[in-house]
Amino acid sequence: MNQSKKRILFFTPYATRTGSEMMLLYILKKIDRSRFDVGIVSFANGELLAEFPQDIPVHIAPRKFNTIEKISFHLGINPTLRALRKLAKSFQADFWYVNTTMIPETIVVAKEFGIKVITHFHEMPLTYAYLSAPDFKSIVDYSELLIGCSQTTCDSLKDAGGKNVGLLYSFIDPSLVKKDDNRSAELRKKLGIPADAFVWILSGMTSERKGFDLLPDIAAEVNDPRVHLVWVGATIDDGLVYYTEQRCANNTSATKIHLTGKQKEDYYAYLNMGNGFLLTSRQDPFPLVMIEAALLGKPIVAFPSGGVSEFVKDGMGVVTDDLSVRQMVAAMRSVMNGETKTDSARSIEVASRFNVENGYNEWIELIDKTR
């Protein structure tokens, strides 16, 4: 095992509270300074940068250009690449750790300088569409190590020709998952939901990949006044979201839909408000919210969208056979009427394994294999 001190430069796209960027925060809060010298490069000045340990140097590589940078770009000098080339020279890293596929510029510059790269994949094939074929090929071929956040992600990487693929399940900091039953009851009341109703919580950005557009269809199929669907998450400003919001607003089903928008302070209180957690994603590698919901003891009903099929064990809920609204609603009913037996203690026990301590130790094992 190579135990000499390593210099790692970590790259992140937005420094916001996405699952992949929270994982990076957990790793960097725990990283052993006697073994690693580290720096962070973010492509935006996001809120999460304030939460990283203060002694870790932060560099911003511009992606949204100011006026001077725009002029520079039109004159043939790319400000993003220029910033990365400068860092390649000033921060003599043993390797660059790229925490997403969405910043392919890093591979371009790493290749120029012969810097080794580890790419951490938090994405599945539907997201590959946002990359050009040459960029995707470069990431897969050039990376010294490809880390997948679930077995299904690793399988996709191998299918794409990835040679050295390592599995690191996503994990959370369990100490942050606070259970406040009183606050959850207040929020329930605020939404006008009766105490005896069955609430299904859904969480995530209102994207097609997350299945936000299926919400009105699920409500129509359930059509039960005792059932409420509550979606928590940031709103994307696109036509499909507007269309879906209109469908939700004009919903004639007996099942009510509540769109709460992004929640920060009350996030866990909303999650805890549910009697169950619904994962409508078409593809999702290993969503952190799934771990959080299970840690709060909530049964899960999900489509077979990725990592959830690896996470949900007997007694934790149902993963449908297909991406079918009818199957999902049948599974919801089987949980609600007790036909599918669920055990909150089992959910909590399984979710507890995906913690920072275990995750960091598994991460170190992968890093130590990279010379």
Tab-separated table of C-alpha atoms in Angstrom:
chain	number	residue	atom	x	y	z
A	1	MET	CA	0.000	0.000	0.000
A	2	ASN	CA	1.354	3.429	-0.925
A	3	GLN	CA	1.339	5.430	2.327
A	4	SER	CA	3.447	8.444	1.204
A	5	LYS	CA	1.687	11.815	1.436
A	6	LYS	CA	-0.423	12.562	-1.621
A	7	ARG	CA	-1.499	15.889	-3.098
A	8	ILE	CA	-5.047	15.775	-4.411
A	9	LEU	CA	-6.930	18.537	-6.190
A	10	PHE	CA	-10.705	17.995	-5.942
A	11	PHE	CA	-13.054	19.360	-8.615
A	12	THR	CA	-16.745	20.106	-8.126
A	13	PRO	CA	-19.164	21.899	-10.486
A	14	TYR	CA	-21.458	24.108	-8.359
A	15	ALA	CA	-20.664	23.690	-4.631
A	16	THR	CA	-24.370	23.338	-3.857
A	17	ARG	CA	-26.342	20.737	-1.866
A	18	THR	CA	-26.596	18.102	-4.560
A	19	GLY	CA	-25.985	14.518	-3.409
A	20	SER	CA	-22.594	14.256	-5.116
A	21	GLU	CA	-21.352	17.540	-3.656
A	22	MET	CA	-22.545	16.622	-0.145
A	23	MET	CA	-20.521	13.398	-0.467
A	24	LEU	CA	-17.436	15.463	-1.316
A	25	LEU	CA	-18.076	17.681	1.720
A	26	TYR	CA	-18.239	14.606	3.996
A	27	ILE	CA	-14.963	13.245	2.568
A	28	LEU	CA	-13.115	16.551	2.897
A	29	LYS	CA	-14.353	17.140	6.452
A	30	LYS	CA	-12.833	13.804	7.413
A	31	ILE	CA	-9.730	13.650	5.239
A	32	ASP	CA	-6.484	12.841	7.065
A	33	ARG	CA	-4.133	15.866	6.727
A	34	SER	CA	-1.132	13.779	7.771
A	35	ARG	CA	-1.668	11.678	4.621
A	36	PHE	CA	-3.074	14.208	2.141
A	37	ASP	CA	-2.478	17.780	1.005
A	38	VAL	CA	-5.690	18.893	-0.684
A	39	GLY	CA	-7.239	21.752	-2.602
A	40	ILE	CA	-10.715	22.382	-4.029
A	41	VAL	CA	-11.632	23.750	-7.445
A	42	SER	CA	-15.243	24.811	-7.932
A	43	PHE	CA	-16.704	26.064	-11.205
A	44	ALA	CA	-19.100	28.330	-9.280
A	45	ASN	CA	-19.004	30.246	-5.988
A	46	GLY	CA	-21.636	28.045	-4.314
A	47	GLU	CA	-22.957	28.105	-0.741
A	48	LEU	CA	-21.223	24.828	0.179
A	49	LEU	CA	-17.754	26.387	-0.113
A	50	ALA	CA	-18.318	28.097	3.262
A	51	GLU	CA	-18.805	24.680	4.885
A	52	PHE	CA	-15.582	23.071	3.678
A	53	PRO	CA	-12.729	23.101	6.259
A	54	GLN	CA	-11.276	26.600	6.291
A	55	ASP	CA	-7.659	25.450	5.888
A	56	ILE	CA	-8.353	23.825	2.513
A	57	PRO	CA	-7.526	26.287	-0.298
A	58	VAL	CA	-10.438	26.975	-2.667
A	59	HIS	CA	-9.974	28.007	-6.304
A	60	ILE	CA	-12.777	29.182	-8.615
A	61	ALA	CA	-12.525	28.198	-12.275
A	62	PRO	CA	-14.965	30.451	-14.155
A	63	ARG	CA	-17.686	28.903	-16.269
A	64	LYS	CA	-20.020	31.899	-16.352
A	65	PHE	CA	-17.858	34.601	-17.841
A	66	ASN	CA	-17.727	38.306	-16.962
A	67	THR	CA	-17.400	40.870	-19.764
A	68	ILE	CA	-13.603	40.703	-19.981
A	69	GLU	CA	-13.681	36.884	-19.950
A	70	LYS	CA	-16.323	36.895	-22.706
A	71	ILE	CA	-14.091	39.086	-24.866
A	72	SER	CA	-11.158	36.803	-24.098
A	73	PHE	CA	-13.247	33.761	-25.102
A	74	HIS	CA	-14.183	35.383	-28.424
A	75	LEU	CA	-10.504	36.081	-29.045
A	76	GLY	CA	-9.843	32.341	-28.742
A	77	ILE	CA	-8.675	32.170	-25.110
A	78	ASN	CA	-10.990	29.996	-22.981
A	79	PRO	CA	-10.966	31.457	-19.402
A	80	THR	CA	-11.951	28.069	-17.889
A	81	LEU	CA	-9.061	26.231	-19.532
A	82	ARG	CA	-6.695	29.102	-18.712
A	83	ALA	CA	-7.616	28.859	-14.996
A	84	LEU	CA	-7.150	25.067	-15.025
A	85	ARG	CA	-3.762	25.307	-16.779
A	86	LYS	CA	-2.610	27.814	-14.162
A	87	LEU	CA	-3.676	25.399	-11.387
A	88	ALA	CA	-1.946	22.481	-13.102
A	89	LYS	CA	1.308	24.422	-12.771
A	90	SER	CA	0.801	25.969	-9.310
A	91	PHE	CA	-0.786	22.998	-7.478
A	92	GLN	CA	1.527	20.093	-8.225
A	93	ALA	CA	-1.068	17.348	-7.642
A	94	ASP	CA	-0.400	13.604	-7.672
A	95	PHE	CA	-3.853	13.355	-9.207
A	96	TRP	CA	-7.013	15.294	-9.854
A	97	TYR	CA	-10.200	13.976	-8.279
A	98	VAL	CA	-13.124	14.950	-10.510
A	99	ASN	CA	-16.356	14.533	-8.561
A	100	THR	CA	-18.693	14.420	-11.571
A	101	THR	CA	-18.735	13.771	-15.314
A	102	MET	CA	-20.147	17.239	-15.935
A	103	ILE	CA	-16.834	19.139	-16.087
A	104	PRO	CA	-14.988	17.488	-19.004
A	105	GLU	CA	-12.631	20.504	-19.283
A	106	THR	CA	-10.646	18.951	-16.417
A	107	ILE	CA	-9.732	15.935	-18.571
A	108	VAL	CA	-8.616	18.194	-21.446
A	109	VAL	CA	-6.092	20.006	-19.218
A	110	ALA	CA	-5.064	16.911	-17.212
A	111	LYS	CA	-4.153	15.210	-20.519
A	112	GLU	CA	-2.044	18.219	-21.591
A	113	PHE	CA	-0.018	18.088	-18.359
A	114	GLY	CA	0.008	14.305	-17.911
A	115	ILE	CA	-1.837	14.531	-14.591
A	116	LYS	CA	-3.548	11.363	-13.358
A	117	VAL	CA	-7.328	11.599	-12.880
A	118	ILE	CA	-9.864	9.810	-10.701
A	119	THR	CA	-13.445	10.381	-11.864
A	120	HIS	CA	-16.277	9.782	-9.406
A	121	PHE	CA	-19.453	8.921	-11.321
A	122	HIS	CA	-22.695	9.994	-9.639
A	123	GLU	CA	-24.479	9.755	-12.989
A	124	MET	CA	-26.224	7.062	-15.005
A	125	PRO	CA	-26.648	6.719	-18.797
A	126	LEU	CA	-29.506	9.240	-19.267
A	127	THR	CA	-27.145	11.948	-17.996
A	128	TYR	CA	-24.388	10.973	-20.429
A	129	ALA	CA	-26.473	12.724	-23.094
A	130	TYR	CA	-25.234	16.073	-21.720
A	131	LEU	CA	-21.677	15.183	-22.815
A	132	SER	CA	-20.273	14.972	-26.320
A	133	ALA	CA	-19.121	11.500	-27.417
A	134	PRO	CA	-15.412	12.552	-27.441
A	135	ASP	CA	-15.682	14.066	-23.931
A	136	PHE	CA	-17.379	10.966	-22.523
A	137	LYS	CA	-14.802	8.694	-24.197
A	138	SER	CA	-11.953	10.801	-22.750
A	139	ILE	CA	-13.345	10.534	-19.221
A	140	VAL	CA	-13.735	6.752	-19.448
A	141	ASP	CA	-10.420	6.098	-21.239
A	142	TYR	CA	-8.136	8.603	-19.499
A	143	SER	CA	-9.240	8.215	-15.856
A	144	GLU	CA	-6.851	6.137	-13.767
A	145	LEU	CA	-9.821	5.025	-11.653
A	146	LEU	CA	-13.561	5.301	-12.250
A	147	ILE	CA	-15.601	5.262	-9.029
A	148	GLY	CA	-19.291	4.366	-9.264
A	149	CYS	CA	-21.696	5.236	-6.435
A	150	SER	CA	-23.704	2.006	-6.873
A	151	GLN	CA	-23.212	-1.368	-8.538
A	152	THR	CA	-25.560	-0.355	-11.352
A	153	THR	CA	-23.376	2.732	-12.004
A	154	CYS	CA	-20.259	0.535	-12.039
A	155	ASP	CA	-21.924	-1.841	-14.505
A	156	SER	CA	-22.686	1.108	-16.821
A	157	LEU	CA	-19.038	2.199	-16.641
A	158	LYS	CA	-17.837	-1.288	-17.547
A	159	ASP	CA	-20.335	-1.358	-20.434
A	160	ALA	CA	-18.797	1.931	-21.619
A	161	GLY	CA	-15.334	0.347	-21.722
A	162	GLY	CA	-14.107	1.405	-18.278
A	163	LYS	CA	-11.157	-0.757	-17.216
A	164	ASN	CA	-10.422	0.140	-13.587
A	165	VAL	CA	-13.819	0.548	-11.902
A	166	GLY	CA	-14.310	0.762	-8.125
A	167	LEU	CA	-17.546	0.725	-6.107
A	168	LEU	CA	-18.133	3.298	-3.380
A	169	TYR	CA	-21.730	3.437	-2.209
A	170	SER	CA	-22.980	6.935	-1.479
A	171	PHE	CA	-23.274	7.735	2.215
A	172	ILE	CA	-24.634	10.373	4.570
A	173	ASP	CA	-23.837	11.955	7.920
A	174	PRO	CA	-26.496	10.360	10.177
A	175	SER	CA	-26.011	13.031	12.870
A	176	LEU	CA	-27.596	15.592	10.500
A	177	VAL	CA	-30.827	13.591	10.101
A	178	LYS	CA	-32.897	15.147	12.889
A	179	LYS	CA	-36.321	13.737	13.829
A	180	ASP	CA	-38.698	16.399	15.143
A	181	ASP	CA	-42.195	14.901	15.333
A	182	ASN	CA	-43.721	18.144	16.678
A	183	ARG	CA	-42.389	20.229	13.792
A	184	SER	CA	-43.505	17.543	11.306
A	185	ALA	CA	-47.022	17.663	12.812
A	186	GLU	CA	-47.029	21.477	12.496
A	187	LEU	CA	-46.056	21.295	8.822
A	188	ARG	CA	-48.710	18.666	8.181
A	189	LYS	CA	-51.309	20.961	9.754
A	190	LYS	CA	-49.999	23.942	7.743
A	191	LEU	CA	-50.624	21.968	4.530
A	192	GLY	CA	-54.128	21.096	5.724
A	193	ILE	CA	-53.401	17.382	5.916
A	194	PRO	CA	-55.467	15.472	8.512
A	195	ALA	CA	-53.566	13.562	11.201
A	196	ASP	CA	-55.024	10.240	10.016
A	197	ALA	CA	-54.085	10.731	6.332
A	198	PHE	CA	-51.335	8.670	4.675
A	199	VAL	CA	-48.632	11.004	3.377
A	200	TRP	CA	-46.122	9.962	0.712
A	201	ILE	CA	-43.086	12.233	0.587
A	202	LEU	CA	-41.173	12.748	-2.662
A	203	SER	CA	-37.968	14.754	-2.836
A	204	GLY	CA	-35.630	16.078	-5.491
A	205	MET	CA	-35.333	18.643	-8.243
A	206	THR	CA	-38.450	18.799	-10.390
A	207	SER	CA	-36.770	17.105	-13.338
A	208	GLU	CA	-37.895	14.527	-15.860
A	209	ARG	CA	-35.141	12.193	-14.618
A	210	LYS	CA	-36.616	12.402	-11.105
A	211	GLY	CA	-40.072	11.613	-12.527
A	212	PHE	CA	-41.701	14.867	-11.387
A	213	ASP	CA	-43.963	14.808	-14.460
A	214	LEU	CA	-45.511	11.512	-13.246
A	215	LEU	CA	-46.939	13.099	-10.080
A	216	PRO	CA	-50.407	13.932	-11.512
A	217	ASP	CA	-50.649	10.443	-13.053
A	218	ILE	CA	-49.893	8.822	-9.700
A	219	ALA	CA	-52.486	11.012	-7.954
A	220	ALA	CA	-55.098	10.103	-10.602
A	221	GLU	CA	-54.365	6.380	-10.218
A	222	VAL	CA	-54.493	6.495	-6.374
A	223	ASN	CA	-57.635	8.681	-6.280
A	224	ASP	CA	-58.048	8.270	-2.522
A	225	PRO	CA	-58.904	11.271	-0.281
A	226	ARG	CA	-56.910	9.767	2.601
A	227	VAL	CA	-53.674	9.877	0.541
A	228	HIS	CA	-51.545	13.010	0.100
A	229	LEU	CA	-48.464	13.407	-2.121
A	230	VAL	CA	-45.915	15.993	-0.949
A	231	TRP	CA	-43.001	16.951	-3.247
A	232	VAL	CA	-40.047	18.725	-1.595
A	233	GLY	CA	-37.350	20.168	-3.851
A	234	ALA	CA	-36.019	22.997	-5.968
A	235	THR	CA	-38.071	23.952	-9.018
A	236	ILE	CA	-36.469	23.823	-12.455
A	237	ASP	CA	-37.668	26.577	-14.780
A	238	ASP	CA	-38.599	24.617	-17.896
A	239	GLY	CA	-41.697	23.903	-19.973
A	240	LEU	CA	-42.250	20.365	-18.710
A	241	VAL	CA	-42.147	21.541	-15.088
A	242	TYR	CA	-44.594	24.392	-15.842
A	243	TYR	CA	-46.897	21.926	-17.623
A	244	THR	CA	-46.713	19.485	-14.692
A	245	GLU	CA	-47.327	22.265	-12.155
A	246	GLN	CA	-50.441	23.262	-14.112
A	247	ARG	CA	-51.623	19.645	-14.081
A	248	CYS	CA	-51.029	19.510	-10.308
A	249	ALA	CA	-52.905	22.789	-9.774
A	250	ASN	CA	-55.863	21.513	-11.823
A	251	ASN	CA	-55.742	18.027	-10.291
A	252	THR	CA	-59.283	16.565	-10.012
A	253	SER	CA	-58.200	13.394	-8.200
A	254	ALA	CA	-59.344	12.795	-4.618
A	255	THR	CA	-55.632	12.485	-3.788
A	256	LYS	CA	-54.123	15.899	-3.083
A	257	ILE	CA	-50.721	17.063	-4.364
A	258	HIS	CA	-48.591	19.540	-2.394
A	259	LEU	CA	-45.524	21.243	-3.927
A	260	THR	CA	-43.456	22.796	-1.130
A	261	GLY	CA	-40.477	24.024	-3.167
A	262	LYS	CA	-36.906	23.858	-1.847
A	263	GLN	CA	-36.620	23.414	1.914
A	264	LYS	CA	-33.430	23.898	3.923
A	265	GLU	CA	-34.292	24.434	7.599
A	266	ASP	CA	-37.343	22.137	7.556
A	267	TYR	CA	-36.022	19.534	5.119
A	268	TYR	CA	-35.872	16.648	7.598
A	269	ALA	CA	-39.133	17.701	9.246
A	270	TYR	CA	-40.838	17.345	5.839
A	271	LEU	CA	-39.150	13.999	5.220
A	272	ASN	CA	-40.261	12.819	8.661
A	273	MET	CA	-43.817	14.057	7.993
A	274	GLY	CA	-44.381	11.213	5.545
A	275	ASN	CA	-45.777	7.808	6.394
A	276	GLY	CA	-43.803	6.552	3.405
A	277	PHE	CA	-41.234	7.688	0.859
A	278	LEU	CA	-41.906	7.544	-2.890
A	279	LEU	CA	-39.024	7.472	-5.393
A	280	THR	CA	-40.333	8.209	-8.894
A	281	SER	CA	-36.927	8.570	-10.603
A	282	ARG	CA	-36.489	7.050	-14.037
A	283	GLN	CA	-32.763	6.738	-13.309
A	284	ASP	CA	-31.029	7.451	-9.994
A	285	PRO	CA	-27.601	6.016	-9.118
A	286	PHE	CA	-27.885	5.912	-5.295
A	287	PRO	CA	-29.955	8.852	-3.994
A	288	LEU	CA	-28.980	10.177	-0.563
A	289	VAL	CA	-32.615	11.025	0.221
A	290	MET	CA	-33.423	7.304	0.010
A	291	ILE	CA	-30.895	6.627	2.820
A	292	GLU	CA	-32.241	9.571	4.846
A	293	ALA	CA	-35.861	8.403	4.521
A	294	ALA	CA	-34.916	4.866	5.604
A	295	LEU	CA	-32.939	6.275	8.545
A	296	LEU	CA	-36.172	7.999	9.612
A	297	GLY	CA	-37.849	4.572	9.432
A	298	LYS	CA	-39.991	5.276	6.364
A	299	PRO	CA	-41.048	2.457	4.024
A	300	ILE	CA	-39.928	3.051	0.432
A	301	VAL	CA	-41.800	2.455	-2.812
A	302	ALA	CA	-39.714	3.006	-5.944
A	303	PHE	CA	-39.270	2.267	-9.598
A	304	PRO	CA	-36.242	0.047	-10.442
A	305	SER	CA	-34.283	3.199	-11.273
A	306	GLY	CA	-30.805	2.153	-10.161
A	307	GLY	CA	-29.238	1.918	-6.704
A	308	VAL	CA	-32.596	1.660	-4.902
A	309	SER	CA	-32.824	-1.966	-6.068
A	310	GLU	CA	-29.548	-2.631	-4.242
A	311	PHE	CA	-30.601	-0.710	-1.120
A	312	VAL	CA	-34.181	-1.851	-0.378
A	313	LYS	CA	-34.159	-5.175	1.474
A	314	ASP	CA	-37.071	-7.317	2.720
A	315	GLY	CA	-39.164	-5.360	5.190
A	316	MET	CA	-38.110	-1.962	3.808
A	317	GLY	CA	-40.705	-1.501	1.059
A	318	VAL	CA	-41.233	-2.345	-2.599
A	319	VAL	CA	-39.285	-1.782	-5.807
A	320	THR	CA	-41.607	-2.316	-8.793
A	321	ASP	CA	-40.739	-4.662	-11.650
A	322	ASP	CA	-41.079	-1.946	-14.296
A	323	LEU	CA	-41.355	1.796	-14.660
A	324	SER	CA	-45.148	1.625	-14.386
A	325	VAL	CA	-47.431	4.064	-12.559
A	326	ARG	CA	-49.986	1.277	-12.129
A	327	GLN	CA	-47.384	-0.997	-10.498
A	328	MET	CA	-46.207	1.839	-8.272
A	329	VAL	CA	-49.714	2.617	-7.030
A	330	ALA	CA	-50.383	-1.105	-6.424
A	331	ALA	CA	-47.189	-1.201	-4.319
A	332	MET	CA	-48.250	1.941	-2.425
A	333	ARG	CA	-51.609	0.328	-1.624
A	334	SER	CA	-49.953	-2.901	-0.479
A	335	VAL	CA	-47.792	-0.898	1.953
A	336	MET	CA	-50.702	1.255	3.155
A	337	ASN	CA	-53.029	-1.689	3.828
A	338	GLY	CA	-50.314	-3.774	5.509
A	339	GLU	CA	-50.240	-6.443	2.819
A	340	THR	CA	-46.528	-5.699	2.388
A	341	LYS	CA	-45.010	-5.952	5.856
A	342	THR	CA	-42.537	-3.183	6.637
A	343	ASP	CA	-40.314	-2.785	9.672
A	344	SER	CA	-38.940	0.664	10.494
A	345	ALA	CA	-36.214	-0.880	12.686
A	346	ARG	CA	-34.989	-2.864	9.662
A	347	SER	CA	-34.937	0.290	7.512
A	348	ILE	CA	-32.977	2.189	10.172
A	349	GLU	CA	-30.500	-0.677	10.606
A	350	VAL	CA	-29.750	-0.911	6.860
A	351	ALA	CA	-29.560	2.868	6.379
A	352	SER	CA	-27.178	3.173	9.354
A	353	ARG	CA	-24.518	1.220	7.439
A	354	PHE	CA	-24.218	4.014	4.839
A	355	ASN	CA	-22.512	6.459	7.181
A	356	VAL	CA	-19.510	8.777	6.832
A	357	GLU	CA	-17.209	6.549	8.898
A	358	ASN	CA	-17.773	3.447	6.745
A	359	GLY	CA	-17.871	5.448	3.515
A	360	TYR	CA	-14.623	7.283	4.221
A	361	ASN	CA	-12.804	4.035	5.092
A	362	GLU	CA	-13.990	2.460	1.821
A	363	TRP	CA	-12.907	5.596	-0.053
A	364	ILE	CA	-9.408	5.393	1.474
A	365	GLU	CA	-9.110	1.774	0.328
A	366	LEU	CA	-9.836	2.850	-3.264
A	367	ILE	CA	-7.418	5.801	-3.075
A	368	ASP	CA	-4.629	3.637	-1.669
A	369	LYS	CA	-4.854	1.389	-4.711
A	370	THR	CA	-4.238	4.414	-6.967
A	371	ARG	CA	-0.524	5.060	-7.220
